[in-house]
CSV table of C-alpha atoms and ligand atoms in Angstrom, one decimal:
chain,number,residue,atom,x,y,z
A,679,ASP,CA,0.1,-0.2,0.0
A,680,VAL,CA,3.0,2.2,0.1
A,681,GLY,CA,3.0,2.8,-3.6
A,682,GLU,CA,3.6,1.5,-7.0
A,683,VAL,CA,7.0,-0.1,-8.0
A,684,CYS,CA,7.7,0.1,-11.6
A,685,HIS,CA,10.4,-2.4,-12.9
A,686,GLY,CA,12.9,-0.9,-15.5
A,687,ASP,CA,11.8,-3.0,-18.0
A,688,SER,CA,8.0,-2.7,-17.3
A,689,GLN,CA,5.7,-2.3,-20.2
A,690,ASP,CA,2.7,-1.4,-17.7
A,691,ALA,CA,0.9,1.5,-18.5
A,692,SER,CA,0.0,2.1,-15.0
A,693,CYS,CA,3.8,2.6,-14.5
A,694,SER,CA,3.9,5.6,-16.8
A,695,VAL,CA,5.2,8.8,-15.2
A,696,ASP,CA,3.3,11.9,-15.4
A,697,SER,CA,4.3,15.6,-14.2
A,698,ASN,CA,2.5,14.9,-10.8
A,699,GLN,CA,5.1,12.5,-9.8
A,700,GLU,CA,9.1,12.3,-9.0
A,701,VAL,CA,11.0,9.3,-10.3
A,702,PHE,CA,14.1,8.0,-8.6
A,703,THR,CA,16.4,5.3,-9.9
A,704,VAL,CA,17.5,3.2,-7.5
A,705,GLN,CA,21.0,1.6,-8.7
A,706,GLU,CA,21.3,-1.8,-7.6
A,707,PRO,CA,24.3,-4.2,-8.4
A,708,VAL,CA,21.9,-6.9,-10.5
A,709,LYS,CA,18.7,-5.2,-11.0
A,710,GLN,CA,17.4,-1.5,-11.5
A,711,LYS,CA,14.1,-0.3,-10.0
A,712,GLN,CA,12.3,3.1,-10.7
A,713,PHE,CA,10.5,4.3,-7.6
A,714,ILE,CA,7.6,6.9,-8.3
A,715,CYS,CA,6.8,9.5,-5.6
A,716,LYS,CA,3.4,10.4,-5.9
A,717,ASP,CA,0.1,11.2,-4.2
A,718,LEU,CA,-2.1,8.2,-3.6
A,719,HIS,CA,-5.2,10.1,-3.0
A,720,GLU,CA,-7.0,12.8,-5.2
A,721,ASN,CA,-7.4,15.2,-2.0
A,722,CYS,CA,-4.1,15.5,-1.3
A,723,GLN,CA,-3.3,18.9,-2.2
A,724,GLU,CA,-6.3,20.1,-0.6
A,725,TRP,CA,-5.5,18.2,2.8
A,726,SER,CA,-1.9,19.6,2.6
A,727,LYS,CA,-3.5,23.2,3.1
A,728,ILE,CA,-5.3,22.3,6.4
A,729,SER,CA,-4.3,24.1,9.3
A,730,PHE,CA,-4.9,22.3,12.8
A,731,ASN,CA,-2.9,24.5,15.3
A,732,ASN,CA,-2.4,28.0,13.5
A,733,ASP,CA,-2.7,29.8,10.6
A,734,GLU,CA,-0.1,27.9,8.8
A,735,PRO,CA,-1.1,24.7,6.8
A,736,ASP,CA,0.4,22.0,9.1
A,737,ALA,CA,-1.5,18.7,8.2
A,738,CYS,CA,1.5,17.3,6.7
A,739,ARG,CA,3.5,17.3,10.1
A,740,VAL,CA,0.4,16.8,12.5
A,741,ASN,CA,-0.6,13.9,10.6
A,742,SER,CA,2.8,13.1,9.2
A,743,ALA,CA,2.5,9.1,9.4
A,744,TYR,CA,-0.4,9.1,7.0
A,745,MET,CA,0.4,12.0,5.0
A,746,THR,CA,4.2,11.2,4.1
A,747,GLN,CA,3.1,7.9,2.9
A,748,HIS,CA,-0.1,8.8,1.1
A,749,CYS,CA,0.3,12.5,0.0
A,750,ALA,CA,4.3,12.6,-0.5
A,751,MET,CA,4.2,15.1,-3.4
A,752,ALA,CA,1.7,17.3,-1.8
A,753,CYS,CA,3.7,17.2,1.5
A,754,ASP,CA,7.2,17.6,-0.1
A,755,ALA,CA,8.1,14.4,1.4
A,756,CYS,CA,9.7,12.2,-1.0
A,757,ASP,CA,12.5,11.2,1.0
A,758,GLN,CA,10.0,9.5,3.8
A,759,PHE,CA,7.7,8.0,1.4
A,760,TYR,CA,11.3,6.4,-0.5
A,761,LEU,CA,12.2,5.0,3.1
A,762,GLY,CA,8.5,3.5,3.3
A,763,PHE,CA,9.0,1.9,-0.2
A,764,ARG,CA,12.2,0.5,1.0
A,765,LEU,CA,10.8,-0.8,3.9
A,766,SER,CA,7.9,-2.5,2.2
A,767,GLU,CA,10.2,-3.9,-0.3
A,768,MET,CA,12.3,-5.3,2.5
A,769,VAL,CA,9.4,-6.8,4.3
A,770,GLU,CA,8.0,-8.3,0.9
A,771,GLY,CA,11.4,-9.6,0.3
A,772,GLY,CA,11.3,-11.9,3.2
A,773,LEU,CA,13.1,-9.8,5.9
A,774,SER,CA,12.1,-11.0,9.3
A,775,ILE,CA,11.0,-8.1,11.3
A,776,THR,CA,12.3,-7.9,15.0
A,777,PRO,CA,10.0,-10.1,17.2
A,778,PHE,CA,10.5,-7.4,19.7
A,779,CYS,CA,8.0,-5.1,20.9
A,780,GLN,CA,9.5,-1.7,20.1
A,781,ASP,CA,8.7,1.8,18.4
A,782,GLU,CA,10.5,2.3,15.0
A,783,ASN,CA,9.7,5.9,14.6
A,784,PHE,CA,10.8,8.9,16.8
A,785,ASP,CA,7.4,10.3,16.7
A,786,CYS,CA,5.5,7.2,17.6
A,787,ARG,CA,4.2,8.4,21.3
A,788,GLN,CA,3.2,11.6,19.8
A,789,LEU,CA,1.5,9.7,17.1
A,790,ALA,CA,-0.2,7.5,19.2
A,791,ALA,CA,-1.4,10.3,21.4
A,792,GLN,CA,-3.2,11.8,18.5
A,793,GLY,CA,-5.0,8.9,17.8
A,794,GLU,CA,-2.8,7.6,14.7
A,795,CYS,CA,-3.0,3.8,16.4
A,796,GLU,CA,-6.7,3.9,15.3
A,797,ASN,CA,-6.8,6.1,12.0
A,798,ASN,CA,-3.5,4.4,10.6
A,799,PRO,CA,-3.2,1.0,12.0
A,800,LEU,CA,-1.4,-0.2,9.0
A,801,TYR,CA,1.4,2.0,9.3
A,802,MET,CA,1.2,2.2,13.1
A,803,ASN,CA,1.0,-1.4,13.9
A,804,MET,CA,4.1,-1.7,11.8
A,805,PHE,CA,6.2,1.1,13.2
A,806,CYS,CA,4.6,2.1,16.6
A,807,GLU,CA,3.4,-1.1,18.1
A,808,ALA,CA,5.0,-0.3,21.5
A,809,SER,CA,3.1,3.2,21.7
A,810,CYS,CA,0.0,1.6,20.5
A,811,GLY,CA,0.2,-0.8,23.3
A,812,ILE,CA,-0.4,-3.9,21.0
A,813,CYS,CA,2.5,-5.7,23.0
A,814,SER,CA,4.6,-4.8,26.0
A,815,GLU,CA,7.7,-2.9,25.5
A,816,GLU,CA,8.9,-4.2,28.9
A,817,SER,CA,8.7,-7.7,27.7
A,818,ASN,CA,11.2,-6.7,25.1
A,819,ARG,CA,13.9,-7.1,28.1
A,820,PHE,CA,13.7,-11.0,27.6
A,821,GLY,CA,12.6,-12.4,24.2
A,822,VAL,CA,9.8,-12.2,22.0
A,823,LYS,CA,7.2,-9.4,22.6
A,824,GLN,CA,4.4,-10.8,24.8
A,825,SER,CA,0.7,-10.4,23.2
A,826,MET,CA,-1.3,-8.4,25.5
A,827,HIS,CA,-4.6,-9.7,24.2
A,828,LYS,CA,-6.1,-6.5,23.8
A,829,GLY,CA,-9.8,-6.5,23.6
A,830,ASP,CA,-10.0,-9.7,26.1
A,831,SER,CA,-10.0,-7.8,29.1
A,832,ALA,CA,-9.8,-10.8,31.3
A,833,LYS,CA,-6.9,-12.5,29.6
A,834,GLU,CA,-5.4,-8.9,29.5
A,835,GLN,CA,-5.3,-8.7,33.2
A,836,LEU,CA,-3.7,-12.2,33.6
A,837,VAL,CA,-1.1,-11.4,31.2
A,838,ARG,CA,-0.2,-7.8,33.1
A,839,ASP,CA,-0.1,-9.4,36.2
A,840,GLN,CA,2.1,-12.5,35.5
A,841,LEU,CA,4.4,-10.0,33.2
A,842,ASN,CA,4.8,-7.6,36.3
A,843,LYS,CA,6.2,-10.6,38.1
A,844,SER,CA,8.8,-11.7,35.5
A,845,ILE,CA,9.7,-8.2,34.9
A,846,ASP,CA,10.7,-8.0,38.9
A,847,TYR,CA,12.1,-11.5,38.4
A,848,MET,CA,14.2,-10.5,35.4
A,849,HIS,CA,15.7,-7.6,36.9
A,850,GLY,CA,17.1,-9.8,39.5
A,851,VAL,CA,18.5,-11.8,36.8
A,852,LYS,CA,20.2,-9.0,35.1
A,853,ARG,CA,21.7,-7.6,38.4
A,854,GLU,CA,22.9,-10.9,40.0
A,855,ARG,CA,26.1,-12.0,38.9
A,856,LYS,CA,25.0,-15.9,39.3
A,857,TYR,CA,22.8,-15.5,36.4
A,858,LYS,CA,25.6,-14.3,34.2
A,859,LYS,CA,26.0,-17.5,31.9
A,860,VAL,CA,22.2,-17.6,31.6
A,861,ARG,CA,20.8,-14.3,31.4
A,862,HIS,CA,21.0,-13.8,27.6
A,863,HIS,CA,19.4,-16.9,26.6
A,864,CYS,CA,16.8,-16.8,29.4
A,865,LEU,CA,14.2,-15.5,27.0
A,866,ASN,CA,10.5,-16.0,26.0
A,867,LYS,CA,10.3,-17.9,22.8
A,868,ASN,CA,6.5,-17.6,22.2
A,869,PRO,CA,4.3,-14.6,22.4
A,870,ASP,CA,1.9,-16.4,24.7
A,871,CYS,CA,4.6,-17.6,27.3
A,872,THR,CA,2.9,-15.0,29.8
A,873,LEU,CA,-0.5,-16.1,29.3
A,874,TRP,CA,0.5,-19.7,29.5
A,875,ALA,CA,2.3,-19.2,32.7
A,876,ALA,CA,-0.4,-17.2,34.2
A,877,GLY,CA,-2.7,-20.1,33.6
A,878,GLY,CA,-0.6,-22.7,35.5
A,879,GLN,CA,1.3,-24.4,32.5
A,880,CYS,CA,4.9,-23.9,34.1
A,881,ASP,CA,3.6,-27.0,36.4
A,882,LYS,CA,1.6,-28.7,34.0
A,883,ASN,CA,4.1,-28.5,31.1
A,884,GLU,CA,7.3,-28.3,32.9
A,885,ARG,CA,9.8,-29.1,30.5
A,886,TYR,CA,8.5,-27.2,27.5
A,887,MET,CA,7.6,-24.1,29.5
A,888,LYS,CA,10.8,-23.8,31.6
A,889,SER,CA,12.9,-23.8,28.4
A,890,MET,CA,10.6,-22.0,26.1
A,891,CYS,CA,9.1,-19.6,28.5
A,892,ALA,CA,11.7,-19.3,31.2
A,893,PRO,CA,11.1,-15.6,32.0
A,894,ALA,CA,7.4,-16.1,32.3
A,895,CYS,CA,8.1,-19.2,34.5
A,896,LEU,CA,10.7,-17.2,36.6
A,897,SER,CA,13.1,-20.1,35.8
A,898,CYS,CA,16.4,-18.7,34.1
A,899,ASP,CA,18.3,-21.3,36.7
A,900,TYR,CA,16.5,-24.2,34.7
A,901,LEU,CA,18.7,-23.4,31.7
A,902,GLY,CA,22.2,-24.0,33.1
A,903,ASP,CA,25.0,-23.1,35.4
A,904,THR,CA,24.4,-20.2,37.9
A,905,SER,CA,27.4,-20.4,39.6
A,906,GLU,CA,29.2,-17.0,40.4
A,907,ASP,CA,32.5,-17.3,38.9
A,908,CYS,CA,33.7,-14.3,36.7
A,909,PRO,CA,37.5,-14.3,37.2
A,910,GLY,CA,39.7,-11.3,37.0
A,911,LEU,CA,37.2,-8.8,37.0
A,912,PRO,CA,38.8,-5.0,36.8
A,913,GLU,CA,38.5,-2.9,39.8
A,914,ARG,CA,35.5,-0.5,39.4
A,915,MET,CA,36.9,2.9,38.3
A,916,PRO,CA,34.3,5.0,36.5
A,917,LEU,CA,35.5,7.6,34.1
A,918,TRP,CA,32.7,10.2,35.0
A,919,LYS,CA,31.3,10.9,38.2
A,920,PRO,CA,28.2,13.5,38.2
A,921,GLY,CA,29.3,16.9,36.8
A,922,ASP,CA,32.4,15.4,34.9
A,923,LEU,CA,30.8,15.5,31.7
A,924,ASN,CA,30.2,19.3,31.3
A,925,VAL,CA,34.0,19.9,32.4
A,926,PHE,CA,35.0,17.2,30.0
A,927,PHE,CA,33.3,19.0,27.1
A,928,GLU,CA,34.2,22.6,28.1
A,929,THR,CA,38.2,21.4,28.3
A,930,ILE,CA,37.8,20.5,24.4
A,931,VAL,CA,35.8,23.6,23.4
A,932,ASP,CA,36.5,26.4,25.8
A,933,ASN,CA,40.1,25.0,26.9
A,934,ALA,CA,38.9,25.2,30.2
A,935,ASN,CA,41.4,25.5,33.0
A,936,GLY,CA,44.2,25.6,30.2
A,937,ASN,CA,43.6,21.6,29.5
A,938,GLY,CA,42.4,21.8,26.4
A,939,GLU,CA,45.5,22.4,24.1
A,940,TYR,CA,45.7,18.9,23.0
A,941,TYR,CA,42.3,19.6,20.8
A,942,ARG,CA,43.4,22.7,18.9
A,943,GLN,CA,44.4,20.5,16.3
A,944,PHE,CA,41.1,19.4,15.5
A,945,ASN,CA,39.7,22.8,15.5
A,946,PRO,CA,36.7,21.8,17.9
A,947,LYS,CA,33.2,23.3,17.3
A,948,ALA,CA,30.4,23.0,19.5
A,949,LEU,CA,27.3,22.7,17.4
A,950,SER,CA,25.2,22.6,20.4
A,951,ARG,CA,25.9,23.0,24.1
A,952,PRO,CA,24.3,24.0,27.8
A,953,LYS,CA,23.8,27.6,28.0
A,954,THR,CA,25.5,28.0,31.3
A,955,LYS,CA,29.1,26.6,32.0
A,956,SER,CA,30.0,24.6,35.0
A,957,ASP,CA,31.3,27.5,36.7
A,958,GLY,CA,27.9,29.1,36.5
A,959,SER,CA,29.1,31.7,34.0
A,960,ASP,CA,26.9,32.0,30.5
A,961,ALA,CA,28.3,30.2,27.5
A,962,GLY,CA,26.8,32.8,25.3
A,963,VAL,CA,24.7,30.6,23.2
A,964,GLU,CA,21.1,31.3,22.3
A,965,ASN,CA,19.6,27.8,23.0
A,966,ASP,CA,20.3,25.5,25.8
A,967,GLY,CA,21.3,22.0,24.3
A,968,ALA,CA,23.1,18.7,24.8
A,969,TRP,CA,26.8,18.6,23.9
A,970,LEU,CA,27.5,18.2,20.1
A,971,VAL,CA,30.7,18.6,19.3
A,972,LEU,CA,32.7,18.5,15.6
A,973,LEU,CA,36.4,17.8,15.3
A,974,ASP,CA,38.0,18.2,12.0
A,975,ASN,CA,40.5,16.2,10.5
A,976,PHE,CA,40.3,13.7,13.2
A,977,ILE,CA,41.7,11.0,11.0
A,978,THR,CA,43.9,11.1,8.0
A,979,ASP,CA,42.7,10.0,4.4
A,980,GLU,CA,44.8,7.3,4.9
A,981,GLU,CA,43.4,6.0,8.1
A,982,ALA,CA,39.9,6.4,6.7
A,983,GLU,CA,40.8,4.4,3.3
A,984,ARG,CA,42.3,1.5,5.8
A,985,PHE,CA,39.1,1.3,7.5
A,986,ILE,CA,37.1,0.8,4.4
A,987,GLU,CA,39.7,-1.7,3.2
A,988,ILE,CA,39.3,-3.6,6.5
A,989,GLY,CA,35.8,-3.5,6.4
A,990,HIS,CA,35.6,-5.2,2.9
A,991,GLY,CA,38.2,-7.5,3.7
A,992,GLN,CA,36.3,-8.8,6.7
A,993,GLY,CA,32.8,-8.4,4.9
A,994,PHE,CA,30.2,-6.4,6.1
A,995,GLU,CA,27.0,-7.7,7.1
A,996,ARG,CA,23.4,-6.6,7.8
A,997,SER,CA,23.5,-4.4,11.0
A,998,ARG,CA,21.8,-5.1,14.2
A,999,LYS,CA,20.4,-3.2,17.0
A,1000,ALA,CA,21.1,-3.7,20.6
A,1001,VAL,CA,18.0,-4.6,22.7
A,1002,ASP,CA,17.6,-4.8,26.2
A,1003,SER,CA,18.0,-8.6,26.6
A,1004,GLY,CA,21.6,-8.3,25.5
A,1005,GLU,CA,21.0,-9.5,22.2
A,1006,GLU,CA,21.3,-7.8,18.9
A,1007,ARG,CA,18.5,-8.2,16.1
A,1008,VAL,CA,18.0,-7.2,12.6
A,1009,THR,CA,15.3,-4.6,12.8
A,1010,VAL,CA,13.5,-2.6,9.9
A,1011,GLY,CA,14.8,0.4,11.5
A,1012,ARG,CA,18.4,-0.2,10.8
A,1013,THR,CA,19.3,-1.2,7.2
A,1014,SER,CA,22.8,-0.6,6.9
A,1015,SER,CA,25.8,-3.3,7.3
A,1016,ASN,CA,28.7,-3.7,9.4
A,1017,THR,CA,31.7,-5.3,10.8
A,1018,TRP,CA,33.3,-5.3,14.0
A,1019,CYS,CA,37.1,-4.3,14.8
A,1020,HIS,CA,38.1,-7.2,16.9
A,1021,ASP,CA,42.0,-8.4,17.6
A,1022,SER,CA,43.6,-8.4,14.6
A,1023,CYS,CA,41.7,-5.3,13.4
A,1024,MET,CA,42.8,-3.6,16.6
A,1025,ARG,CA,46.6,-4.5,16.1
A,1026,ASP,CA,46.7,-3.0,12.5
A,1027,PRO,CA,49.2,-0.2,12.8
A,1028,LEU,CA,46.8,2.4,11.5
A,1029,VAL,CA,43.8,1.5,13.5
A,1030,ALA,CA,45.9,1.2,16.6
A,1031,ARG,CA,47.1,4.9,16.0
A,1032,VAL,CA,43.2,6.0,15.7
A,1033,LEU,CA,42.3,4.1,18.9
A,1034,GLU,CA,45.0,5.9,20.7
A,1035,ARG,CA,43.7,9.1,19.5
A,1036,ILE,CA,40.2,8.3,20.5
A,1037,ALA,CA,41.7,7.4,24.1
A,1038,ASN,CA,43.4,10.7,24.3
A,1039,THR,CA,40.4,12.7,22.8
A,1040,THR,CA,38.1,11.1,25.2
A,1041,ASN,CA,40.3,11.2,28.1
A,1042,SER,CA,40.1,7.7,28.6
A,1043,THR,CA,42.0,4.4,27.8
A,1044,ILE,CA,41.7,1.9,24.8
A,1045,ARG,CA,40.2,-0.2,27.5
A,1046,HIS,CA,37.1,2.0,28.0
A,1047,SER,CA,36.4,1.8,24.4
A,1048,GLU,CA,34.0,-0.9,22.8
A,1049,HIS,CA,35.4,-2.5,19.7
A,1050,LEU,CA,35.0,-0.1,16.7
A,1051,GLN,CA,31.9,-0.7,14.5
A,1052,LEU,CA,32.7,-0.4,11.0
A,1053,LEU,CA,29.6,0.7,8.9
A,1054,ARG,CA,28.5,1.0,5.4
A,1055,TYR,CA,25.3,2.1,4.1
A,1056,GLU,CA,24.2,1.6,0.2
A,1057,THR,CA,22.0,4.0,-1.1
A,1058,GLY,CA,18.6,4.2,0.5
A,1059,GLN,CA,19.9,2.6,3.5
A,1060,PHE,CA,19.3,4.4,7.0
A,1061,TYR,CA,19.0,4.0,10.8
A,1062,LEU,CA,15.9,5.3,12.3
A,1063,GLY,CA,15.7,7.7,15.4
A,1064,HIS,CA,17.4,6.1,18.3
A,1065,ASP,CA,20.0,6.8,21.1
A,1066,ASP,CA,23.4,4.9,21.7
A,1067,PHE,CA,22.7,4.3,25.4
A,1068,ILE,CA,22.1,0.5,26.3
A,1069,PRO,CA,20.1,0.3,29.5
A,1070,TYR,CA,21.4,-3.5,30.5
A,1071,GLN,CA,25.0,-2.1,30.4
A,1072,LEU,CA,24.3,-0.5,33.7
A,1073,ASP,CA,24.4,-4.0,35.1
A,1074,LEU,CA,27.6,-5.1,33.6
A,1075,PRO,CA,31.1,-4.4,34.5
A,1076,CYS,CA,31.7,-2.0,31.6
A,1077,GLY,CA,29.1,0.5,33.0
A,1078,ALA,CA,27.1,2.9,30.8
A,1079,ARG,CA,28.3,3.9,27.2
A,1080,ILE,CA,28.8,7.6,28.2
A,1081,MET,CA,29.7,8.9,24.9
A,1082,THR,CA,29.9,8.3,21.0
A,1083,ILE,CA,32.4,9.3,18.8
A,1084,PHE,CA,31.3,8.8,15.1
A,1085,LEU,CA,34.1,9.2,12.3
A,1086,TYR,CA,33.2,9.8,8.9
A,1087,LEU,CA,35.3,7.8,6.4
A,1088,ASN,CA,34.0,9.5,3.1
A,1089,ASP,CA,32.0,12.5,1.8
A,1090,VAL,CA,28.7,11.3,0.7
A,1091,GLU,CA,27.2,12.7,-2.5
A,1092,ASP,CA,23.7,13.1,-1.5
A,1093,GLY,CA,21.9,12.4,1.9
A,1094,GLY,CA,23.2,10.1,4.7
A,1095,GLY,CA,23.5,13.0,7.2
A,1096,THR,CA,23.2,12.3,11.0
A,1097,ARG,CA,20.3,14.1,12.3
A,1098,PHE,CA,20.0,15.0,15.9
A,1099,THR,CA,16.0,15.2,15.9
A,1100,GLU,CA,16.1,17.0,19.4
A,1101,LEU,CA,18.6,19.4,18.7
A,1102,ASP,CA,17.7,20.1,15.3
A,1103,ILE,CA,20.9,19.6,13.7
A,1104,THR,CA,22.2,17.4,10.9
A,1105,VAL,CA,25.9,17.0,10.1
A,1106,GLN,CA,26.6,15.9,6.6
A,1107,PRO,CA,29.4,13.6,6.4
A,1108,LYS,CA,32.8,14.8,5.5
A,1109,ARG,CA,35.9,12.4,5.4
A,1110,GLY,CA,38.1,12.7,8.4
A,1111,THR,CA,35.5,14.6,10.5
A,1112,ALA,CA,34.5,13.2,14.0
A,1113,LEU,CA,31.5,13.9,15.8
A,1114,LEU,CA,31.3,13.8,19.7
A,1115,TRP,CA,28.2,13.5,21.9
A,1116,PRO,CA,27.4,12.4,25.4
A,1117,ASN,CA,24.7,9.6,25.8
A,1118,VAL,CA,24.2,10.4,29.6
A,1119,ILE,CA,23.6,13.4,31.4
A,1120,ASN,CA,25.9,15.7,33.4
A,1121,GLU,CA,24.2,15.2,36.5
A,1122,ASP,CA,24.2,11.3,36.6
A,1123,PRO,CA,26.5,9.3,34.1
A,1124,MET,CA,24.0,6.2,34.8
A,1125,GLU,CA,21.2,8.1,33.3
A,1126,SER,CA,20.4,8.4,29.7
A,1127,GLU,CA,20.6,11.6,27.7
A,1128,THR,CA,17.6,11.9,25.5
A,1129,ARG,CA,18.4,15.2,23.6
A,1130,THR,CA,21.0,13.3,21.6
A,1131,PHE,CA,18.5,11.2,20.0
A,1132,HIS,CA,19.9,10.7,16.3
A,1133,GLU,CA,19.2,8.9,13.2
A,1134,ALA,CA,21.1,8.2,10.0
A,1135,LEU,CA,19.3,9.6,7.1
A,1136,PRO,CA,19.0,7.3,4.0
A,1137,VAL,CA,21.8,7.7,1.7
A,1138,ILE,CA,20.3,9.2,-1.4
A,1139,LYS,CA,23.1,9.0,-3.8
A,1140,GLY,CA,26.6,7.2,-3.2
A,1141,VAL,CA,27.6,4.9,-0.4
A,1142,LYS,CA,28.5,6.1,3.1
A,1143,TYR,CA,31.1,4.7,5.4
A,1144,GLY,CA,31.5,5.6,8.9
A,1145,VAL,CA,32.9,4.2,12.4
A,1146,ASN,CA,31.2,4.1,15.7
A,1147,SER,CA,33.3,4.3,18.6
A,1148,TRP,CA,31.3,4.0,22.1
A,1149,ILE,CA,33.4,5.0,25.2
A,1150,GLN,CA,32.0,3.1,28.2
A,1151,ASN,CA,32.3,4.5,31.9
A,1152,GLU,CA,34.3,1.5,33.1
A,1153,ASP,CA,37.0,-0.9,31.5
A,1154,PHE,CA,35.1,-2.8,28.6
A,1155,GLN,CA,37.9,-4.7,27.1
A,1156,THR,CA,38.9,-6.8,30.2
A,1157,PRO,CA,35.6,-8.1,31.2
A,1158,TRP,CA,34.8,-8.6,27.3
A,1159,LYS,CA,38.1,-11.0,27.3
A,1160,ASN,CA,36.7,-12.6,30.1
A,1161,LYS,CA,33.5,-13.3,28.8
A,1162,CYS,CA,31.8,-11.5,31.7
A,1163,LEU,CA,29.8,-9.3,29.6
A,1164,GLY,CA,27.3,-12.0,29.0
B,318,LIG,O1,25.5,6.7,10.4
B,318,LIG,C1,25.3,7.7,11.2
B,318,LIG,O2,25.3,8.9,10.9
B,318,LIG,C2,25.0,7.4,12.6
B,318,LIG,C3,25.0,5.9,13.2
B,318,LIG,C4,24.5,5.8,14.2
B,318,LIG,O3,23.8,6.5,15.0
B,318,LIG,C5,24.6,4.4,14.9
B,318,LIG,O4,25.1,3.6,14.2
B,318,LIG,O5,24.4,4.2,16.2
B,319,LIG,FE1,23.7,5.9,16.9
């Protein structure tokens, strides 16, 4: 229902192009498809001029989920329409969508509040199932989304009560060391696990239920060894205490306390920052915002090329998104591919140089860095709105992902920017540039920062290469080597 797809060799008259359409040609290695952006309803032009909140026409924005997919021309939203086209194409092509309950769209909560779940179930059930309440977002934490049996209030109540019990139980499983070996495969594997458990099936049908529905049956220990060993754990040494974040960024950008000389070479520029400095003085900016800092010439052309070369050598694979169970899943919201920079990659002399620079720049050590993630986006690929904070890491020895330093490995012909939805800032990829932002708040480095929500916009022309470097608040590499991160 997202639009027509015309194949390059199509003779079909309905695929002819009129002046009220925009045609994109999507280059793919083996086939070439034409994608037509057009209004699907005759009233689109009229609707787009409707105003809800003030005198300005705002129907395209207020009702964006529907309008961008059905009235793309009238709303000047061919980009979003294109995205929907790619998604539907992937789903039709057999892409399995995440079995987790989650919103794929940054606006879901707002759209749901506006009644879009009822008005546009087709779009909303696919992209906003958590906000529409058709599954439980909390059950994400441990396996496939649990069916809430909406519309059957007796069943819904049973599920809700049992789910609350398993949420409490699973909090303990995430925290307590003895569950280290089982916590990541303690998962509900059927949407009805919670309902069955509420109906007494964990006892009646013990073998099946305790392995297929362990969270619902409160039985993670059934899955394996729950002894407490995790040798060689590093001493806890958090990089940031409350208040350190602002001082760190002020050092980079303002040369606070004269400690920022090192950063001059990167010509640091704050695209966004808090209005007030840590010493109480005024930072001289109009908008109060989270830190977003651009560093020029952070890596050399040679280093950028090397990352791309290593990526191709190892092979890029479809990206996954970390979910709260500690697993990583393919989702419709992240369509790039990537590969990880593990041991041999880390030992590459050019990479080692960059790792050291990242450690110096973030005032940390190489051990605080997660393995670099090398990314590749082909035309049309993207990563919808998200934050880089992973809540379950708080319970692990590595602590929170306190900041991200994103490296751009090439210039992109068109599209592919990193957009910070809340700050209303888009950074266009430029080879060698690094972008630095916090994923936690200054007052509490264990608390996620929602103002640095961001998305990777679809690449419209060309290919985009980048590197994710995530800095943890504690040593990541030692517990990773000791297999203490689950
Ligand atoms: O590709 C980008 O611009 C950002 C990627 C990103 O946000 C991520 O991988 O977490
Ligand atoms: Fe990200």
